[in-house]
Each structure stands twice: as structure tokens, then as C-alpha cells.
mmCIF file of C-alpha atoms in Angstrom:
data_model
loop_
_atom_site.group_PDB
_atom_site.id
_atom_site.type_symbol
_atom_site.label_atom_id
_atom_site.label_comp_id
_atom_site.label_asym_id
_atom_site.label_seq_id
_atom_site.Cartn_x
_atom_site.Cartn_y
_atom_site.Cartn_z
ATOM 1 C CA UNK A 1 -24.743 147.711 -53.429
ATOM 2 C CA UNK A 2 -23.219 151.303 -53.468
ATOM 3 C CA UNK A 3 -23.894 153.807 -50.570
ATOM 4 C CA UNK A 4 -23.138 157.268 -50.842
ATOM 5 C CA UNK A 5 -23.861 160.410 -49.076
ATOM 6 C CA UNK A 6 -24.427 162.514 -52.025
ATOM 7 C CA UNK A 7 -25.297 160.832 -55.293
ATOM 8 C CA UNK A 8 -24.025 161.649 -58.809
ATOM 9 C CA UNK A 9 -26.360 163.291 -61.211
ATOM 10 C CA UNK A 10 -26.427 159.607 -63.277
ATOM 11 C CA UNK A 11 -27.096 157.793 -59.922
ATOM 12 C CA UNK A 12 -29.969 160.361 -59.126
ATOM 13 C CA UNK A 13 -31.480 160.157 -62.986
ATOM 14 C CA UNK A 14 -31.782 156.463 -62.216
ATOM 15 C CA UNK A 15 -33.468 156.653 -59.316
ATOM 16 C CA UNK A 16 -35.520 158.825 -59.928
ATOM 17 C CA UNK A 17 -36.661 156.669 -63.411
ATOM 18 C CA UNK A 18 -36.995 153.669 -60.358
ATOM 19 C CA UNK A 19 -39.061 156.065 -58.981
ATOM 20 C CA UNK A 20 -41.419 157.051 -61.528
ATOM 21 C CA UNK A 21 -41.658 153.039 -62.473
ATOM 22 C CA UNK A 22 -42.684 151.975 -59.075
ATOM 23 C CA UNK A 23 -44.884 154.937 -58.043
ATOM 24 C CA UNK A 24 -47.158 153.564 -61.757
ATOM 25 C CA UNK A 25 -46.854 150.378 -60.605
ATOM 26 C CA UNK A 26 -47.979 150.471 -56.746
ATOM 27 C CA UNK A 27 -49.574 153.340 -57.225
ATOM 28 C CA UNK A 28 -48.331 155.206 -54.264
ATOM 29 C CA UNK A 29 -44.649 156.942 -54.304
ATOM 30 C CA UNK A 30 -42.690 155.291 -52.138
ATOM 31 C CA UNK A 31 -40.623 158.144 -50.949
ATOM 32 C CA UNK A 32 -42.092 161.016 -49.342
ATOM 33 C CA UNK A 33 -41.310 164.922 -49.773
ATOM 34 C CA UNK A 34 -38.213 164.913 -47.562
ATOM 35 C CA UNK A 35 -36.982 162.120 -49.286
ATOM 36 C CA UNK A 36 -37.271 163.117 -52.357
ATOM 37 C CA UNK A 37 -35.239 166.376 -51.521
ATOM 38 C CA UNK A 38 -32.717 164.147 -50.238
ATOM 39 C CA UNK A 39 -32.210 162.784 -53.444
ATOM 40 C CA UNK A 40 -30.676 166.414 -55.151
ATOM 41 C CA UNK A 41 -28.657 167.321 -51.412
ATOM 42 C CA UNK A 42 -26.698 165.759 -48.435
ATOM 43 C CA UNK A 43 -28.887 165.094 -46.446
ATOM 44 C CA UNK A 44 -29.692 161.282 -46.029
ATOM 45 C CA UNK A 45 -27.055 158.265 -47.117
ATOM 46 C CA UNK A 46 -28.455 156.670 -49.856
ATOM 47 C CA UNK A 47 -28.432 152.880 -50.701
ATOM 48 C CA UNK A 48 -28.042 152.090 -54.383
ATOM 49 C CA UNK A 49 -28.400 148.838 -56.167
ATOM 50 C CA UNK A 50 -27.951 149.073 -60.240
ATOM 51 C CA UNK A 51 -28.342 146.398 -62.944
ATOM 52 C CA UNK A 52 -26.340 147.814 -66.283
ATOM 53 C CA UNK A 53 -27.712 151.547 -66.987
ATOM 54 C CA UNK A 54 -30.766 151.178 -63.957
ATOM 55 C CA UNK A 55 -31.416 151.174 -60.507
ATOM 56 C CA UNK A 56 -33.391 147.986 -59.625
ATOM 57 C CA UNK A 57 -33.536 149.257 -55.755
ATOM 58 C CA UNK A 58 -32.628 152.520 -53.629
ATOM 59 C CA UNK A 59 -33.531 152.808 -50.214
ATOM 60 C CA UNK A 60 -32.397 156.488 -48.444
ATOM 61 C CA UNK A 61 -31.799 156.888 -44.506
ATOM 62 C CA UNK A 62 -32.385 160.297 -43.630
ATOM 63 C CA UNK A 63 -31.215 162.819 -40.673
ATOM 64 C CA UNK A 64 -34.094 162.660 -38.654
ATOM 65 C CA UNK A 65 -33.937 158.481 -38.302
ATOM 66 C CA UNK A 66 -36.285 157.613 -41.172
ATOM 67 C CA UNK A 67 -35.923 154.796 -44.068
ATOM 68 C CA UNK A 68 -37.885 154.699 -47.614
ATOM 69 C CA UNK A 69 -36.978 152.310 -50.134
ATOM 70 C CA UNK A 70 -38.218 150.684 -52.930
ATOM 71 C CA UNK A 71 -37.232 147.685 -55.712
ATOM 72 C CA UNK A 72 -38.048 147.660 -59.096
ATOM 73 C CA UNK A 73 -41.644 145.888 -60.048
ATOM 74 C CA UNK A 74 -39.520 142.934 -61.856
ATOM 75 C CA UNK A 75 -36.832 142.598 -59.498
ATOM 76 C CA UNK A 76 -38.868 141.772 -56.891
ATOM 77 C CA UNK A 77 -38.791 138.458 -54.442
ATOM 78 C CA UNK A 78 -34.969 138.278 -55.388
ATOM 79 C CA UNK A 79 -33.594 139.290 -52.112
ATOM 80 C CA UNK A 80 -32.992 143.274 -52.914
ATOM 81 C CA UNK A 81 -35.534 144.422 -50.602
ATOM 82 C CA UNK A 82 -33.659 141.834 -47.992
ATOM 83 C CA UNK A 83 -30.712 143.557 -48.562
ATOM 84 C CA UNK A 84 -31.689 147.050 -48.208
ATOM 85 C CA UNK A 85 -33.353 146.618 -45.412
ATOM 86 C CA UNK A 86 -30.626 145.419 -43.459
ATOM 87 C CA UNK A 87 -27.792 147.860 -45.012
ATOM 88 C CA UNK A 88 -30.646 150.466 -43.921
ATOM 89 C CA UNK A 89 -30.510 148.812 -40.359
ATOM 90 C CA UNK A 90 -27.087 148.436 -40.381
ATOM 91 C CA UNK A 91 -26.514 152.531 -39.982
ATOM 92 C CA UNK A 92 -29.307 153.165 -38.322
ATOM 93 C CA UNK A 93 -30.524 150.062 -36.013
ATOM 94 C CA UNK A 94 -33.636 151.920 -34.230
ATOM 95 C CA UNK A 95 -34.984 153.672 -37.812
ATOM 96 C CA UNK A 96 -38.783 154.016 -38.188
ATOM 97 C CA UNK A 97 -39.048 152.280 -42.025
ATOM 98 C CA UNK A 98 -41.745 154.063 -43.629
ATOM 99 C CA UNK A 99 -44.533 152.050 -45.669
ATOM 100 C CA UNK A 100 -46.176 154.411 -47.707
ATOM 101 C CA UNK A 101 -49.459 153.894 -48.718
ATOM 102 C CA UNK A 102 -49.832 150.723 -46.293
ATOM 103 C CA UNK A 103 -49.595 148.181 -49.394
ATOM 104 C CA UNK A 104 -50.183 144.847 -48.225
ATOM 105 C CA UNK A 105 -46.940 143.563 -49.695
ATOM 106 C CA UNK A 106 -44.816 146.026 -47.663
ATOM 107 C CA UNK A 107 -46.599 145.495 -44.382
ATOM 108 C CA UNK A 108 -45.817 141.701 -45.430
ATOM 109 C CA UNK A 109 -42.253 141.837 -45.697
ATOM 110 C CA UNK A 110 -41.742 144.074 -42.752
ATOM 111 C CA UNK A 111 -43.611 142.310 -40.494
ATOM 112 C CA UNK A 112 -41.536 139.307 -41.777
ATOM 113 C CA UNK A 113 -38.497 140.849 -41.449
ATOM 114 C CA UNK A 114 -39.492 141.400 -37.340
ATOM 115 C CA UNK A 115 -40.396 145.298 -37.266
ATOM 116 C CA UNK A 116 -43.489 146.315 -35.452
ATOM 117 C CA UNK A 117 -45.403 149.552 -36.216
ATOM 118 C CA UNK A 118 -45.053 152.540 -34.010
ATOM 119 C CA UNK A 119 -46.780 154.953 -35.990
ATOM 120 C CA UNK A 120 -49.631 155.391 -38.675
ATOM 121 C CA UNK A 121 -50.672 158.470 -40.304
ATOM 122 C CA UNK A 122 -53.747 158.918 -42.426
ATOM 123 C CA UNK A 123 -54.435 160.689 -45.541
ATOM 124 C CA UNK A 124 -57.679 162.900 -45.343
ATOM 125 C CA UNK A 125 -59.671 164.296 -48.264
ATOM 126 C CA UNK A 126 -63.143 166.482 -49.166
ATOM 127 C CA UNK A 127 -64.315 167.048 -52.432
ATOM 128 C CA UNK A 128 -64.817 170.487 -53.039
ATOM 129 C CA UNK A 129 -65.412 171.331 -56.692
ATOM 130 C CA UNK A 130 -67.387 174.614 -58.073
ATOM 131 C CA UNK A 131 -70.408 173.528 -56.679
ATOM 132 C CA UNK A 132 -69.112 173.360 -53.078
ATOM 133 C CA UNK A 133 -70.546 175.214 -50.185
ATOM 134 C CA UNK A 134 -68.162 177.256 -49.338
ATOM 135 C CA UNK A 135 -66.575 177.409 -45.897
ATOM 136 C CA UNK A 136 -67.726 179.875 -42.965
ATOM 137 C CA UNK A 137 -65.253 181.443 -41.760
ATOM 138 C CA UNK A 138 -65.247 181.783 -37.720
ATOM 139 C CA UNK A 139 -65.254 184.841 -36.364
ATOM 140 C CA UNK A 140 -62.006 185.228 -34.233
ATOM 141 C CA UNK A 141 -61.045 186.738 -30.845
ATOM 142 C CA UNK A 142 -58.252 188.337 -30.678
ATOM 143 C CA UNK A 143 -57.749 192.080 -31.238
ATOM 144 C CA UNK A 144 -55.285 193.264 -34.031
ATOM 145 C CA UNK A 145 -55.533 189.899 -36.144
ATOM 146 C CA UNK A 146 -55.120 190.621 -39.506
ATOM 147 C CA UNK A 147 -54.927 187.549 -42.738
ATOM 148 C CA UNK A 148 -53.124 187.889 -45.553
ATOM 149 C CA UNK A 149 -50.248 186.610 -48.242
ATOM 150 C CA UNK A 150 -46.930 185.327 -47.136
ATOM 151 C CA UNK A 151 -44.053 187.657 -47.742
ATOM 152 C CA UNK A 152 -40.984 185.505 -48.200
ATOM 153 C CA UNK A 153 -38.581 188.347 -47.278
ATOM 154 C CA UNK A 154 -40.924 189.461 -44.751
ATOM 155 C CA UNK A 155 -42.086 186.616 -43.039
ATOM 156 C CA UNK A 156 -40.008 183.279 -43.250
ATOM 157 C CA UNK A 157 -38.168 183.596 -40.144
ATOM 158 C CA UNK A 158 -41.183 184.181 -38.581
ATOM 159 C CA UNK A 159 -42.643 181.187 -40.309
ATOM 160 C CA UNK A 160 -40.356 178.936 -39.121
ATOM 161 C CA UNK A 161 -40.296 180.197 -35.491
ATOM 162 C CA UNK A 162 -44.126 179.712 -35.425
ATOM 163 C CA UNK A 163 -43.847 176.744 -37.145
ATOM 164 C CA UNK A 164 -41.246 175.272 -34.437
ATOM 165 C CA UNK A 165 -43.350 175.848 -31.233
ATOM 166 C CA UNK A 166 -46.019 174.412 -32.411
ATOM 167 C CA UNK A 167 -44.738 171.663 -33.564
ATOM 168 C CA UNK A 168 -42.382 170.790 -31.053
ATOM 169 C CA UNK A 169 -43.484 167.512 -30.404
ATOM 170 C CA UNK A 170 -43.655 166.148 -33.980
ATOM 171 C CA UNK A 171 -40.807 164.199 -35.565
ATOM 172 C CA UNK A 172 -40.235 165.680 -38.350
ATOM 173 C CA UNK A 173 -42.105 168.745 -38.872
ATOM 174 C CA UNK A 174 -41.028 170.890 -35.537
ATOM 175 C CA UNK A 175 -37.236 170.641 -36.883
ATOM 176 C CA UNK A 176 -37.627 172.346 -39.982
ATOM 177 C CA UNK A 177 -34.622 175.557 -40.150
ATOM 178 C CA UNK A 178 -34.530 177.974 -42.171
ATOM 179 C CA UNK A 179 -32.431 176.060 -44.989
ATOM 180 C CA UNK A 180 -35.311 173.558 -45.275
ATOM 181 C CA UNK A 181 -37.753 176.495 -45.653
ATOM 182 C CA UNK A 182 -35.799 178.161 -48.505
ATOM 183 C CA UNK A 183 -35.620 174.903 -49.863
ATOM 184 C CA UNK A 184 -39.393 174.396 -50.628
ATOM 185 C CA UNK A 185 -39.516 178.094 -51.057
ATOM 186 C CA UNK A 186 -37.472 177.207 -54.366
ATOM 187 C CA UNK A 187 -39.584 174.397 -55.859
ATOM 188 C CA UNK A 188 -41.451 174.718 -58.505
ATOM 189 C CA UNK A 189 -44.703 174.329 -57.189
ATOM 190 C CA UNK A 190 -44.627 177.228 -54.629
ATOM 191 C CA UNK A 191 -46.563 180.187 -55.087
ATOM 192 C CA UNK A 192 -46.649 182.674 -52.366
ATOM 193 C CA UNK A 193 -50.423 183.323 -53.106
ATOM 194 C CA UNK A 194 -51.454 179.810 -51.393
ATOM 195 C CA UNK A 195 -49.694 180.785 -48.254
ATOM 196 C CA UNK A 196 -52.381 182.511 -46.000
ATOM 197 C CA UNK A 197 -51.030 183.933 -43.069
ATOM 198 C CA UNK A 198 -52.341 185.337 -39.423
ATOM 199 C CA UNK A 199 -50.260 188.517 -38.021
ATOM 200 C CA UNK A 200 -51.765 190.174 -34.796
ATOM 201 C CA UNK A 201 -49.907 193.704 -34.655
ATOM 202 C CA UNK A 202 -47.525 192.764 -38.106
ATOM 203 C CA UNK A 203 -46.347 189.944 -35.802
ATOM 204 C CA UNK A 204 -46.569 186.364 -37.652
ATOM 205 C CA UNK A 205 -48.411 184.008 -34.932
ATOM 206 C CA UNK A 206 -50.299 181.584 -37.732
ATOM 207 C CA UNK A 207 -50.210 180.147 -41.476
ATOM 208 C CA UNK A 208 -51.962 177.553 -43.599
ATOM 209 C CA UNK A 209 -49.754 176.376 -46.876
ATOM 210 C CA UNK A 210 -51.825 175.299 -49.377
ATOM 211 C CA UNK A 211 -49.478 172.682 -52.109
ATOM 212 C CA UNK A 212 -50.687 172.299 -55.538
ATOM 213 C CA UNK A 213 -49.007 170.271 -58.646
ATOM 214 C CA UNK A 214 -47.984 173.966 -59.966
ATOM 215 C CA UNK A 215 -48.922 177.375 -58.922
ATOM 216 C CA UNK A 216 -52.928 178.146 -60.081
ATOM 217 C CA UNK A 217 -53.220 173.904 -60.867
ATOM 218 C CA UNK A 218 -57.027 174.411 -60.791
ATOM 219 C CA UNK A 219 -57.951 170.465 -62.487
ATOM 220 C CA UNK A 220 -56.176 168.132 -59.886
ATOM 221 C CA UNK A 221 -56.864 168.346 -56.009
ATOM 222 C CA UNK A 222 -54.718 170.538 -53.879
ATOM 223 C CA UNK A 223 -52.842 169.929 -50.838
ATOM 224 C CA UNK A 224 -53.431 171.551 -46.935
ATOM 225 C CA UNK A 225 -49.664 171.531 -46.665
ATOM 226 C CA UNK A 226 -49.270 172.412 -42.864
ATOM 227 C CA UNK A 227 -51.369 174.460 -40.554
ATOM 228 C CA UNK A 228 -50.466 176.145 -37.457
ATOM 229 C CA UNK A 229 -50.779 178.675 -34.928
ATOM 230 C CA UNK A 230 -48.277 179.978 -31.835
ATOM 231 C CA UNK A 231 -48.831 178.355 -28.653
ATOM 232 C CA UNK A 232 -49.823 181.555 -27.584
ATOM 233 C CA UNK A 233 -53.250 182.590 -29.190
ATOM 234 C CA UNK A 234 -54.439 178.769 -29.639
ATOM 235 C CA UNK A 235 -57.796 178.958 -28.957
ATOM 236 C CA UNK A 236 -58.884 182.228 -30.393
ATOM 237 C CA UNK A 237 -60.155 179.947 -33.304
ATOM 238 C CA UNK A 238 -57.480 181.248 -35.788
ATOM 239 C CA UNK A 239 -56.476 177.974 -37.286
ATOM 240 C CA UNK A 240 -60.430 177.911 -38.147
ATOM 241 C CA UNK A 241 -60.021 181.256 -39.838
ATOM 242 C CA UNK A 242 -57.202 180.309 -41.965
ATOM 243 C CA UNK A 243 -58.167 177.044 -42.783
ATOM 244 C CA UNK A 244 -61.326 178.100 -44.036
ATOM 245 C CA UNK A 245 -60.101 181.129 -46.014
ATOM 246 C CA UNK A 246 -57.902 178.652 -47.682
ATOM 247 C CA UNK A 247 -60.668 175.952 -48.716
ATOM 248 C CA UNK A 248 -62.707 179.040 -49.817
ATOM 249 C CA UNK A 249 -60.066 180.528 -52.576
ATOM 250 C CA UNK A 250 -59.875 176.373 -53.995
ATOM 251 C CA UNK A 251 -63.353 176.645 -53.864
ATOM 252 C CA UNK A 252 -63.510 179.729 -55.861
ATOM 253 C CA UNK A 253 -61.013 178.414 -58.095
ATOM 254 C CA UNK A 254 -62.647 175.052 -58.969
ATOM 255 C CA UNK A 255 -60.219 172.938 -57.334
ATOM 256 C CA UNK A 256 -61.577 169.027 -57.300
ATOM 257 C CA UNK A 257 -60.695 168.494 -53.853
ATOM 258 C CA UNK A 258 -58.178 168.711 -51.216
ATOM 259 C CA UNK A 259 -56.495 166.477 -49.241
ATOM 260 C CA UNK A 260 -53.922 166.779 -46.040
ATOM 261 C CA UNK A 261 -51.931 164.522 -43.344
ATOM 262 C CA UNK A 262 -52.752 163.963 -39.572
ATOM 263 C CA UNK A 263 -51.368 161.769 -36.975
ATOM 264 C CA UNK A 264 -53.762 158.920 -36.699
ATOM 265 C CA UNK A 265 -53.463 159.020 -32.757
ATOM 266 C CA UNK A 266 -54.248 163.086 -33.360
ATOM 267 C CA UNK A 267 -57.839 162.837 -32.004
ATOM 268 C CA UNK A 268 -58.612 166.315 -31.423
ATOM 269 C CA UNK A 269 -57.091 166.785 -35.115
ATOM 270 C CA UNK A 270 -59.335 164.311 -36.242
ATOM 271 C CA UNK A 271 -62.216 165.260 -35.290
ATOM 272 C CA UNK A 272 -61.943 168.957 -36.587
ATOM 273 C CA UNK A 273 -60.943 167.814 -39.822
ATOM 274 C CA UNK A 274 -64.146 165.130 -39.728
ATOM 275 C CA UNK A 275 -66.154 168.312 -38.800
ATOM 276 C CA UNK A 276 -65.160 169.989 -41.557
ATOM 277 C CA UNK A 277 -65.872 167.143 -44.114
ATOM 278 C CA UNK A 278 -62.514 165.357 -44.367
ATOM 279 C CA UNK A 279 -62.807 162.180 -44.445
ATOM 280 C CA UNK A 280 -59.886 159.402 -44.399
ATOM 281 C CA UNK A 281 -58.599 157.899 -48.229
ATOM 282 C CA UNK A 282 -55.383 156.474 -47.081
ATOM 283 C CA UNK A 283 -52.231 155.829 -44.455
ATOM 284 C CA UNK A 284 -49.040 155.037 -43.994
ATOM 285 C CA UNK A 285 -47.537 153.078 -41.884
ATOM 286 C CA UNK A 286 -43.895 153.725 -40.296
ATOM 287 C CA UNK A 287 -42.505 150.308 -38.017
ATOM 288 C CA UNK A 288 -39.176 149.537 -36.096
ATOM 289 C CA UNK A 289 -37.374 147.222 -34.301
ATOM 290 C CA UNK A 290 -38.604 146.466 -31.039
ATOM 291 C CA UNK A 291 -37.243 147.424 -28.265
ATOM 292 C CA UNK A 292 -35.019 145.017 -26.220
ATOM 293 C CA UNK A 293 -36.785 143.101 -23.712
ATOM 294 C CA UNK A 294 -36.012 144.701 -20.517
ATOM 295 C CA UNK A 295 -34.736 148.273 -22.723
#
């Protein structure tokens, strides 16, 4: 098994082919956004395991504590996953392993291989379509509020000042710098034009990022990306505003539907999105290690 910090552009070709294979097979990627980044930087060690010219298994342990893996669909039940696992586990003893999609085979081997889950988040969607009511927008209450388009030169520090404090508590998402901004800023699929942002006074305080396959995909559903508003005017009903401005434009464009991630302990969260006709499609489950006895 090879691990490396950074992999070679022949060691990243193959897994991203592994990639592609199990993601048609399971039906489900096994690696998330973050992870997939990882693959092209330096940001996660990476666990390779290749059989002449392919991968047959890669499993990545990232900065923030996190492990994905996966084995290819015909090397399966030979021990790779095993192995991973515990090389995973090896640099990282208290990593959260994430099982995405919740597939009954990963949930099997975890739970067999003594982790517990400590977290689940669920996949929400709503069809929206042509036909689609569209989305009333609620009428806000603070004074010099103002929507419009991101401005990358403009607004990203903003951005991800806004996007730290109110997401301070959450794992992943409150740690995002500017780096990991510019990153996504640079894939392919960004387009400025599904950013919608709130500025009271020309002062970022709120944004909704809408993700779709490629900028103006109109045929397959769209992602809410992340939505958020400063500590400081919650309440005033602004994350209402923008999230309904940005349902509205798919709307208008025909978009099939839309989909978006929540914390499945996130009641409040969950019952705004219900309200708003989201309804849950899928989860993923992250476990660990438990604790010591006594720890």
C-alpha cells in the first residue's frame, strides 16, 4: 500500500478512474467535495493500493480529521477495505470515517470493524420544474438591505468572514480560508450569477450559493450549496429572502429540482427546509472509535 501526501498525476488518473467505477457501481460517490479537491493538492495523506496500471482501493485522511475510501467493485471481500481502514486509523486514531450514501454494506463493515456513528447528515430535495409555484419571497426588516450578485473581487473576504461566524460550530464548513474559497471560485462549475448575496449599507452580512453540474445546467437538479447570514441580523428573515430568490431564478430557468445538506440533529434547519417543501432523499453517515471507557 503506498501513502503519500501529494499524489502523482498517474496515481491521481487512477483514482480518479476507481472513482468513476465505484460511484456507477454503488451509485453514490464515495468521496465528498473536499475530498475530491484533496485529490489535485496537499491537503489530506492519501492511501493507495494498485494492481498493475489501477487502483483497486484509495482511502484519503484529510486536515480536518475525516476518512473516505473506497475498493474497487471486484476487489471486494479480499481484505483491502481491512487494510485501509486501519492504515487510515493508524494516522489518525479518533477520525470520523465517512459512509456516504449510508449503503448497507459500508455501515456493515464499519460496524464490524467496532466504529460507532457520531454523526448523520441528510440529503434534502423539492422538485421544482417549470410548472412550480414559485417561492414568496418574505418581506425583510432591516433598513438598507439590498440582494444582489457576488462580486469575487468585491466580496470574497467578506464571504468568508460571514461565512465563519456563522458557522462556527460546524466541522468543516466554519474553517473554510480564503485559499479554500479561491479554490471553488476556480472550478468549473462556478458561475458568479448563482451566488445571491445580502449587503445592508454595501456591507456583506448574507449569501446563498447555488451549485449546478456547469454554469446555466438547466436539465439536471441544482444544488443549495451553503446558506448563511451574520450572527448579527439573524432574525430579520434574510436567509428567507435569499433562499427564496434563489429557488425562484431555478424556477424560472426550468431547473428539475434542487437538493441541499443539513445536519440531521439541525431541527430548527429541518423544519424550515420541510416548510419550504424539502423533503429528505438520502444520508450519510460519519462513525468513530469510541471513546475509552472512563475517557
Amino acid at each position: 500500500m503506498i501513502s503519500t501526501a501529494e499524489l502523482s498525476r498517474e496515481q491521481r488518473d487512477q483514482v480518479q478512474d476507481l472513482l468513476g467505477a465505484v460511484t456507477a457501481h454503488d451509485g453514490v460517490s464515495p468521496l465528498d467535495e473536499a475530498a475530491t479537491l484533496a485529490l489535485a493538492g496537499d491537503a489530506a495523506q492519501h492511501l493507495l493500493m494498485v494492481d498493475g496500471e489501477s487502483a483497486t482501493g484509495y482511502a484519503s485522511v484529510l486536515e480536518d480529521g475525516t476518512v473516505q475510501g473506497m475498493v474497487a467493485p471486484e476487489a471486494r471481500r479480499r481484505g483491502h477495505g481491512t487494510a485501509l481502514l486501519e492504515g487510515a486509523l493508524a494516522q489518525r486514531p479518533e477520525a470520523g470515517v465517512w459512509a456516504h450514501g449510508a449503503l448497507e454494506g459500508s455501515l456493515a463493515f464499519l460496524t464490524g470493524a467496532g466504529l460507532v456513528e457520531t454523526r448523520r447528515l441528510l440529503t434534502l430535495h423539492r422538485r421544482l420544474g417549470p410548472d412550480a409555484a414559485r417561492a414568496e419571497v418574505p418581506a425583510t426588516t432591516l433598513p438598507g438591505l439590498t440582494l444582489g450578485t457576488f462580486d469575487p473581487v468585491r466580496d470574497a473576504d467578506g464571504w468568508v468572514a460571514v461565512n465563519a461566524r456563522a458557522f462556527a460550530s460546524h466541522p468543516e464548513q466554519g474553517s473554510m480560508t480564503r485559499a479554500d474559497l479561491d479554490q471553488r471560485l476556480a472550478q468549473p462549475w462556478f458561475d458568479a450569477e448563482d451566488m445571491v448575496v445580502a449587503r445592508r449599507d454595501g456591507e456583506l452580512i448574507g449569501f446563498v450559493w447555488v451549485k449546478r453540474e456547469r454554469p446555466g445546467e438547466v436539465e439536471a437538479d441544482a444544488e443549495i450549496y451553503v446558506v448563511a447570514t451574520d450572527p448579527s441580523v439573524q432574525g430579520h428573515r434574510i436567509a428567507g429572502a435569499l433562499l427564496a430568490t434563489a429557488l425562484n431564478r431555478l424556477i424560472e430557468d426550468g431547473v428539475p429540482g434542487v437538493e441541499l445538506y443539513v445536519e440531521a440533529d439541525n431541527a430548527p434547519a429541518l423544519r424550515l427546509y420541510e416548510a419550504w417543501g424539502f423533503a429528505v432523499s438520502g444520508r450519510d453517515v460519519q462513525m468513530r472509535r469510541p471513546a475509552p471507557a472512563g475517557g
